[in-house]
């Protein structure tokens, strides 16, 4: 018997270091880890010890004789990885922590998402390192709370790892505190040896086509935040009165948006979806979601696990025209000679299997349109349609570029959701690379310009560091790298000593009107939401206004 990694895999890689036979890959030390969709267990090497099961924060690992029918494809997906990846056995050696100088190291982390927590996790392992984490929202966890789809509850299990970090004696929360309003950047640098910005990428990329700003044309960043109960987007106007929605993009966010739009509201009612979104979805008239992808299936940005999961949505047909599954010449050649990467091969295989499925009368539909681009969103005061153009592969440049043809289609739609990627925004008092949408840095150390000098004591991690790519696993590597840079600079003596104590930070933010929420306050919110959810048969019922969250933090009152 072997173990199998299934859909919830978050690439956290906690399992890698506990495997005694090195049968879980790619490891963080392997180049492919940076682009891997998930991790895989080699069924030929696994000795069934079970160490990885206990370590996995999202319960994605199961013995192969205990998996459910819907997870059966992961037996092949795990095995397929090792058909074209040679790995060596042996225990992965642990990294040795650097010896720190005498005295305390005080670090402020701005942001409370995954990258922030993984940096904090590395830092608070050393009892002489004190970490204060700031976030403008009353709740931590960033996109784990406000970005992971509500029907993906296992993925949110990584919160347990973050909670363990927050429970350390050398960690403090300053939630509901906005840097730049309640405390300035300069005041932080005066009080901490190092300031780490982990502020993510809060806006969306633009299509650059006519009609993009019409009512009913909505960034997926905002739509996802809306159905996840982010306080900033409770009042987002989402008109679901038409039968068709169009989603531009084909990454995991695009698939999440499509799936939420056509899922049975009674099923969503068992999740922690925001109540206002659930009400809107119960009244929704949407029956079909069209996913528009500029390139072909071999270049699709979604992961195989998310693609496969669409087939499990009750009452929903996944529709793909076999004629749309055109491959570029290089992929065709690699497929023919057996050299095609197994992940891409699985992507193509799954798409072909979907294209052969029978549809069911009365079912809602998710329709994939590969090699297709939007050229205009039409409407007078509100979206009423999209003009699409058919693309074809262009020669040269690896033969995966595309060019538009004259083949155009007018598609009626009442809402267009733009899911072509997140983008970072400038951070006050830090340099910013407008082209890349990041704070310029090297290994997390902030630079004065993309080719400038290191700015001592300033660091970044997460999407504001590397761009809006990669999920939880990548954020772990990213956070660890930045934490290592902080510690290395402390050891090297290049961090300046604070000019004043950090003991007055709580008083400063209070004097400027911040209703600070600490660990006890967050635990009160967490308990209240979970208690209300338990009474309703749900994971939690989210508070979605700042006032509600503050009241729950102060009193621990249930919803």
XYZ file of C-alpha atoms in Angstrom:
559
model
C 0.000 0.000 0.000
C 1.153 3.551 -0.775
C -0.096 6.997 0.114
C -1.642 9.437 -2.358
C -1.739 13.240 -2.443
C -5.159 14.545 -3.520
C -6.838 17.797 -4.564
C -6.512 19.910 -1.400
C -2.690 19.873 -1.688
C -1.439 23.380 -0.932
C 2.278 22.818 -1.721
C 3.076 23.738 1.875
C 5.798 21.045 1.711
C 5.622 20.243 5.423
C 5.336 16.612 4.377
C 8.632 16.623 2.484
C 10.948 16.982 5.462
C 9.310 14.161 7.457
C 9.401 11.562 4.671
C 12.173 9.066 5.547
C 12.581 7.811 1.985
C 12.309 11.096 0.044
C 9.319 9.906 -1.970
C 7.460 13.253 -2.081
C 8.391 15.600 -4.918
C 9.126 18.165 -6.088
C 10.924 19.297 -2.946
C 11.578 22.993 -2.206
C 15.199 22.397 -3.262
C 14.201 21.269 -6.749
C 13.696 23.901 -9.497
C 10.315 22.488 -10.506
C 8.871 23.261 -7.072
C 8.487 26.894 -8.123
C 5.959 25.992 -10.835
C 4.513 22.717 -9.543
C 0.724 22.455 -9.337
C 0.915 20.124 -6.341
C 3.214 17.576 -4.721
C 3.271 13.891 -5.648
C 4.076 10.653 -3.819
C 6.041 7.988 -5.683
C 3.998 4.787 -5.228
C 7.090 2.668 -5.891
C 9.126 4.289 -3.106
C 6.508 5.015 -0.429
C 6.894 2.707 2.607
C 3.471 3.506 4.091
C 4.876 5.013 7.299
C 2.151 7.666 7.538
C 4.430 10.472 8.742
C 3.239 12.747 5.947
C -0.423 12.353 6.946
C 0.163 13.834 10.383
C 2.185 16.708 8.950
C -0.176 17.787 6.132
C -2.073 20.951 7.217
C -4.939 20.454 4.728
C -5.528 16.682 5.055
C -4.665 16.060 1.412
C -2.762 12.776 1.941
C -4.556 9.435 2.206
C -3.676 5.735 2.044
C -4.511 4.490 -1.442
C -7.092 2.041 -0.090
C -9.030 4.774 1.678
C -9.595 7.298 -1.081
C -13.113 8.102 -2.269
C -14.259 7.445 -5.815
C -13.907 11.102 -6.800
C -10.215 10.996 -5.813
C -9.417 7.829 -7.801
C -7.787 9.872 -10.633
C -5.079 10.976 -8.198
C -3.687 7.450 -8.133
C -2.693 7.935 -11.760
C -1.793 11.615 -11.366
C 0.709 10.816 -8.600
C 2.185 7.872 -10.506
C 2.364 9.818 -13.796
C 4.674 12.414 -12.278
C 7.374 9.789 -11.814
C 7.232 8.625 -15.422
C 9.298 11.636 -16.480
C 10.958 12.787 -13.245
C 14.000 10.967 -11.891
C 14.527 11.451 -8.164
C 17.020 10.047 -5.711
C 16.037 8.386 -2.440
C 17.266 9.369 0.991
C 16.258 11.569 3.880
C 16.017 15.299 3.143
C 18.511 16.938 5.539
C 17.150 19.665 7.799
C 18.480 23.194 7.447
C 20.622 24.383 10.331
C 19.495 27.661 11.891
C 22.107 30.442 12.080
C 23.554 31.380 15.469
C 22.119 34.777 16.401
C 24.001 37.540 18.222
C 23.184 38.372 21.820
C 20.216 40.660 22.383
C 16.703 40.795 20.968
C 15.683 41.285 17.336
C 12.452 43.241 16.872
C 10.590 42.739 13.586
C 7.372 44.372 12.341
C 5.449 42.506 9.644
C 2.860 44.520 7.712
C 0.216 42.139 6.404
C -1.286 38.940 7.825
C -1.570 36.586 4.858
C 0.270 33.317 4.173
C 3.625 34.844 3.184
C 3.561 37.017 6.303
C 2.901 34.013 8.505
C 5.544 31.820 6.926
C 8.110 34.574 7.477
C 6.884 34.961 11.059
C 6.997 31.200 11.613
C 10.704 31.147 10.782
C 11.453 34.180 12.922
C 9.611 33.209 16.110
C 11.410 29.866 16.265
C 14.120 31.939 17.978
C 12.908 33.158 21.382
C 15.007 36.327 21.162
C 13.159 37.450 18.020
C 10.000 39.473 18.755
C 7.453 39.784 15.936
C 4.570 42.272 15.813
C 2.139 41.652 12.917
C 0.031 44.545 11.589
C -3.017 44.357 9.334
C -5.663 46.962 8.523
C -8.437 44.342 8.733
C -9.728 42.983 12.057
C -9.057 39.413 10.867
C -5.839 37.649 9.847
C -4.953 35.088 7.141
C -5.345 37.270 4.042
C -6.477 35.339 0.975
C -6.871 32.127 2.969
C -9.910 33.835 4.510
C -10.878 36.210 1.688
C -9.611 34.403 -1.419
C -9.896 30.617 -1.050
C -13.291 29.529 -2.366
C -15.809 28.705 0.386
C -16.371 25.198 -1.025
C -12.650 24.440 -0.598
C -12.720 24.152 3.188
C -9.821 21.652 3.437
C -7.453 24.207 1.887
C -8.250 26.566 4.749
C -6.848 23.982 7.153
C -3.499 25.743 6.782
C -4.932 28.257 9.269
C -3.929 25.769 11.987
C -0.280 26.347 11.125
C -0.755 30.111 11.266
C -2.605 29.902 14.585
C 0.316 27.971 16.077
C 2.668 30.772 15.052
C 0.354 33.460 16.475
C 0.233 31.560 19.763
C 3.955 31.979 20.394
C 4.942 34.197 23.327
C 7.199 36.283 21.111
C 4.387 37.147 18.647
C 1.788 39.944 18.905
C -1.133 40.973 16.707
C -1.927 44.549 15.773
C -5.042 43.789 13.715
C -7.434 46.552 12.688
C -4.406 48.860 12.588
C -3.546 50.593 9.316
C 0.079 51.439 8.648
C 0.166 54.919 7.154
C -2.885 56.015 9.132
C -2.551 54.812 12.712
C 1.220 54.495 12.625
C 3.666 55.695 10.002
C 6.373 53.848 8.117
C 9.013 56.043 9.775
C 7.608 55.293 13.222
C 7.962 51.571 12.497
C 11.533 51.877 11.263
C 12.380 53.905 14.385
C 11.078 51.104 16.651
C 12.070 47.876 14.886
C 15.316 46.454 13.576
C 13.452 45.251 10.479
C 10.115 45.987 8.806
C 8.722 43.323 6.454
C 5.931 44.312 4.061
C 3.668 41.422 3.077
C 0.805 43.425 1.590
C -0.011 41.211 -1.388
C -1.416 42.345 -4.734
C -4.721 44.063 -4.170
C -5.905 45.091 -7.602
C -6.536 43.375 -10.939
C -4.833 43.444 -14.305
C -6.665 45.226 -17.105
C -7.916 43.847 -20.415
C -7.468 47.166 -22.242
C -10.605 46.805 -24.388
C -13.686 48.984 -24.962
C -16.490 48.496 -22.441
C -14.228 47.209 -19.693
C -15.554 49.800 -17.231
C -19.258 49.260 -17.899
C -21.491 48.309 -14.979
C -21.560 44.510 -14.892
C -17.895 44.221 -15.858
C -16.315 43.186 -12.560
C -12.757 42.278 -11.587
C -12.596 38.757 -10.207
C -10.524 40.159 -7.338
C -13.614 42.058 -6.159
C -16.115 39.283 -6.896
C -14.073 36.747 -4.909
C -13.746 39.190 -2.015
C -17.521 39.793 -2.181
C -18.578 36.174 -1.845
C -15.922 35.591 0.825
C -17.224 38.391 3.037
C -14.362 40.899 2.773
C -15.624 44.044 4.567
C -14.546 46.324 1.699
C -16.791 44.556 -0.832
C -20.009 43.800 1.029
C -21.885 46.376 -1.060
C -20.435 45.373 -4.434
C -23.232 45.449 -6.987
C -23.408 42.015 -8.651
C -26.233 41.691 -11.190
C -27.008 37.995 -11.780
C -30.311 38.532 -13.578
C -29.176 37.158 -16.954
C -28.770 33.525 -17.947
C -25.158 33.769 -19.124
C -22.008 35.046 -17.449
C -18.622 35.289 -19.132
C -15.360 34.803 -17.251
C -12.226 36.069 -18.958
C -9.241 33.966 -17.915
C -8.472 30.321 -17.217
C -6.530 30.211 -13.974
C -7.749 28.736 -10.710
C -9.510 31.991 -9.789
C -11.466 31.866 -13.043
C -12.516 28.278 -12.292
C -13.507 29.235 -8.743
C -15.676 32.080 -10.012
C -17.352 29.874 -12.623
C -17.995 27.078 -10.142
C -19.494 29.386 -7.506
C -21.829 30.937 -10.094
C -23.399 27.605 -11.069
C -23.160 25.611 -7.831
C -26.373 24.707 -6.033
C -26.935 27.397 -3.357
C -28.092 24.673 -0.974
C -24.604 23.140 -1.237
C -22.946 26.534 -0.788
C -25.130 27.108 2.274
C -23.083 24.426 4.048
C -19.881 26.481 3.598
C -18.650 29.757 5.075
C -19.753 31.808 2.050
C -20.947 35.284 3.039
C -24.688 35.468 3.670
C -25.218 38.406 1.292
C -23.576 36.433 -1.531
C -25.609 33.326 -0.739
C -28.826 35.373 -0.938
C -27.799 36.803 -4.320
C -26.872 33.365 -5.666
C -30.224 31.935 -4.560
C -31.897 34.601 -6.704
C -29.438 34.216 -9.598
C -30.706 33.474 -13.106
C -27.284 32.389 -14.377
C -27.442 28.990 -16.069
C -24.283 29.088 -18.166
C -20.769 30.377 -17.556
C -18.420 30.705 -20.511
C -14.703 30.602 -19.678
C -12.618 32.435 -22.280
C -8.956 31.435 -22.637
C -6.571 33.266 -24.968
C -4.375 30.233 -25.579
C -4.956 26.498 -25.890
C -5.543 23.741 -23.392
C -1.839 22.847 -23.151
C -1.107 26.366 -21.861
C -4.095 26.548 -19.498
C -3.157 28.249 -16.222
C -5.472 26.279 -13.937
C -4.198 23.264 -12.020
C -5.305 19.776 -12.918
C -6.839 19.267 -9.492
C -9.101 22.316 -9.874
C -10.017 21.304 -13.426
C -10.840 17.758 -12.328
C -12.973 19.039 -9.442
C -15.357 20.773 -11.859
C -16.621 17.354 -12.878
C -17.822 16.730 -9.313
C -20.164 19.730 -9.128
C -23.672 18.339 -8.842
C -26.058 19.375 -11.610
C -23.363 21.025 -13.752
C -22.055 19.930 -17.150
C -18.516 20.810 -18.224
C -18.733 21.479 -21.951
C -15.713 21.492 -24.262
C -15.908 21.358 -28.049
C -13.379 18.729 -29.230
C -12.457 21.083 -32.069
C -11.266 23.606 -29.480
C -8.595 21.244 -28.172
C -6.026 22.280 -30.752
C -2.415 21.810 -29.703
C 0.595 23.843 -30.752
C 3.187 22.071 -32.906
C 5.723 21.625 -30.093
C 3.154 20.015 -27.787
C 1.914 17.762 -30.575
C 5.463 16.579 -31.235
C 6.212 15.967 -27.552
C 2.941 14.097 -27.120
C 3.737 11.921 -30.113
C 7.259 10.981 -29.025
C 6.408 10.523 -25.329
C 8.501 13.443 -24.066
C 5.606 15.654 -22.991
C 5.645 16.796 -19.349
C 3.217 14.643 -17.371
C 1.369 17.626 -15.898
C 0.588 19.017 -19.340
C -0.267 15.549 -20.565
C -2.778 15.138 -17.754
C -4.276 18.547 -18.578
C -4.871 17.469 -22.165
C -6.198 14.049 -21.173
C -8.717 15.503 -18.726
C -9.931 18.048 -21.292
C -10.466 15.318 -23.868
C -12.379 13.243 -21.336
C -14.619 16.209 -20.532
C -15.217 16.816 -24.241
C -16.547 13.260 -24.609
C -19.027 13.448 -21.732
C -22.737 13.468 -22.388
C -24.657 16.536 -21.250
C -27.866 16.385 -19.215
C -31.003 18.374 -20.014
C -31.707 20.941 -17.341
C -28.156 21.044 -15.996
C -26.260 24.277 -15.599
C -23.157 24.569 -17.775
C -19.526 25.640 -17.644
C -18.345 26.082 -21.223
C -14.640 26.344 -22.067
C -13.617 28.427 -25.086
C -9.903 27.913 -25.756
C -7.891 29.987 -28.254
C -10.374 32.838 -27.861
C -9.980 36.474 -26.768
C -12.436 39.270 -25.928
C -12.092 42.364 -28.131
C -15.030 44.395 -26.822
C -17.561 44.381 -24.004
C -20.804 45.838 -25.316
C -23.619 47.741 -23.654
C -24.884 51.274 -23.074
C -25.201 51.646 -19.308
C -24.641 47.993 -18.449
C -22.964 44.957 -19.981
C -25.152 43.148 -22.495
C -22.583 41.114 -24.419
C -19.011 40.335 -25.397
C -17.329 40.206 -28.799
C -14.903 37.290 -29.023
C -12.248 36.593 -31.632
C -10.781 33.206 -32.491
C -6.988 32.874 -32.156
C -4.489 30.619 -33.869
C -0.973 29.603 -32.922
C 1.711 31.835 -34.356
C 4.984 30.463 -35.720
C 8.200 31.150 -33.841
C 8.771 32.021 -30.171
C 8.414 28.410 -29.166
C 5.218 28.223 -31.216
C 2.953 28.992 -28.245
C 2.166 32.607 -29.108
C -1.220 33.328 -30.679
C -2.558 35.786 -33.217
C -6.197 36.772 -33.823
C -8.102 35.614 -36.889
C -11.113 37.215 -38.594
C -13.450 34.717 -36.914
C -15.627 36.739 -34.506
C -18.539 35.788 -32.273
C -21.087 37.998 -30.508
C -22.060 36.473 -27.190
C -24.931 37.795 -25.089
C -24.116 38.110 -21.404
C -25.283 40.162 -18.442
C -22.072 40.017 -16.430
C -18.387 39.779 -17.336
C -15.841 38.763 -14.709
C -12.229 39.610 -15.478
C -9.885 36.981 -14.021
C -6.594 37.609 -15.779
C -4.482 38.128 -12.676
C -3.828 40.205 -9.588
C -1.429 43.139 -9.528
C 0.450 44.882 -6.740
C -0.029 48.570 -5.968
C 2.564 51.072 -4.714
C 3.378 50.957 -1.008
C 3.707 54.346 0.656
C 7.332 55.218 1.457
C 8.738 52.277 -0.532
C 10.099 52.257 -4.098
C 7.877 50.558 -6.674
C 8.495 48.880 -10.020
C 5.489 49.934 -12.128
C 6.288 47.462 -14.886
C 6.513 44.381 -12.676
C 3.989 45.602 -10.090
C 6.323 44.794 -7.179
C 8.624 46.477 -4.687
C 12.122 46.011 -6.170
C 14.126 43.605 -4.054
C 16.748 40.911 -3.963
C 15.902 37.848 -1.865
C 13.383 40.007 -0.022
C 15.730 42.923 0.726
C 14.163 46.140 -0.593
C 16.171 47.992 -3.237
C 16.047 51.748 -3.881
C 15.242 50.974 -7.538
C 15.127 47.815 -9.712
C 18.906 48.083 -10.105
C 19.515 50.154 -6.973
C 21.111 49.711 -3.578
C 19.771 47.709 -0.642
C 17.705 49.736 1.836
C 18.810 48.441 5.225
C 16.105 47.081 7.500
C 13.366 46.983 4.851
C 12.068 43.692 3.446
C 9.174 42.307 1.412
C 7.584 38.902 1.021
C 4.704 37.367 -0.933
C 3.095 38.808 -4.046
C 4.405 42.335 -3.454
C 7.879 40.758 -3.574
C 7.660 38.436 -6.572
C 4.401 39.282 -8.380
C 0.982 37.646 -8.143
C 1.996 34.082 -8.942
C 2.035 30.936 -6.861
C -0.102 29.829 -3.962
C 0.439 28.727 -0.393
C 3.466 26.537 -1.092
C 5.275 29.260 -3.006
C 4.455 31.742 -0.248
C 6.089 29.442 2.269
C 9.352 29.363 0.319
C 9.086 33.108 -0.243
C 8.435 33.867 3.417
C 11.254 31.607 4.543
C 13.664 33.292 2.141
C 12.782 36.744 3.457
C 13.036 35.583 7.089
C 16.448 34.115 6.301
C 17.513 37.489 4.862
C 16.377 39.280 8.039
C 18.309 36.862 10.244
C 21.389 36.947 8.022
C 21.479 40.750 8.131
C 21.101 40.644 11.916
C 24.014 38.220 12.153
C 26.064 40.391 9.782
C 25.358 43.496 11.856
C 23.841 45.448 8.937
C 20.516 46.150 10.687
C 20.387 49.439 12.564
C 19.333 49.391 16.201
C 15.918 50.969 16.888
C 16.144 54.611 17.984
C 13.304 54.149 20.457
C 11.337 51.382 22.141
C 8.456 49.483 20.526
C 6.642 49.481 23.872
C 4.679 52.626 22.926
C 3.202 51.231 19.682
C -0.089 50.217 21.292
C -0.493 53.683 22.759
C 0.332 55.434 19.469
C -2.273 53.539 17.449
C -4.904 53.955 20.167
C -4.347 57.718 20.293
C -4.955 57.876 16.539
C -8.273 56.072 16.703
C -7.295 52.485 16.013
C -9.487 49.847 17.624
C -6.642 47.384 17.918
C -7.499 43.689 17.953
C -4.946 41.413 19.569
C -4.760 37.621 19.762
C -7.508 37.434 22.380
C -9.747 39.627 20.248
C -9.181 37.491 17.159
C -9.900 34.345 19.165
C -13.182 35.921 20.278
C -14.126 36.618 16.646
C -13.099 33.134 15.585
C -15.093 31.496 18.379
C -18.181 33.598 17.697
C -18.144 32.867 13.961
C -17.623 29.149 14.474
C -20.313 28.954 17.160
C -22.822 30.677 14.903
C -21.783 28.392 12.056
C -22.179 25.257 14.154
C -25.722 26.261 15.054
C -26.470 26.650 11.334
C -24.638 23.457 10.274
C -21.819 25.421 8.649
C -18.058 25.794 9.123
C -18.505 29.377 10.296
C -20.783 32.381 9.742
C -18.577 35.330 8.890
C -19.002 38.803 10.286
C -18.704 41.113 7.297
C -18.659 44.603 8.803
C -15.889 46.251 10.789
C -18.361 47.169 13.537
C -19.528 43.553 13.939
C -15.954 42.322 14.041
C -14.897 44.888 16.606
C -17.881 44.068 18.816
C -17.162 40.340 18.617
C -13.502 40.937 19.426
C -14.368 42.973 22.497
C -17.170 40.875 23.896
C -16.905 37.458 22.304
C -20.596 37.769 21.475
C -22.134 35.259 19.092
C -23.769 36.361 15.913
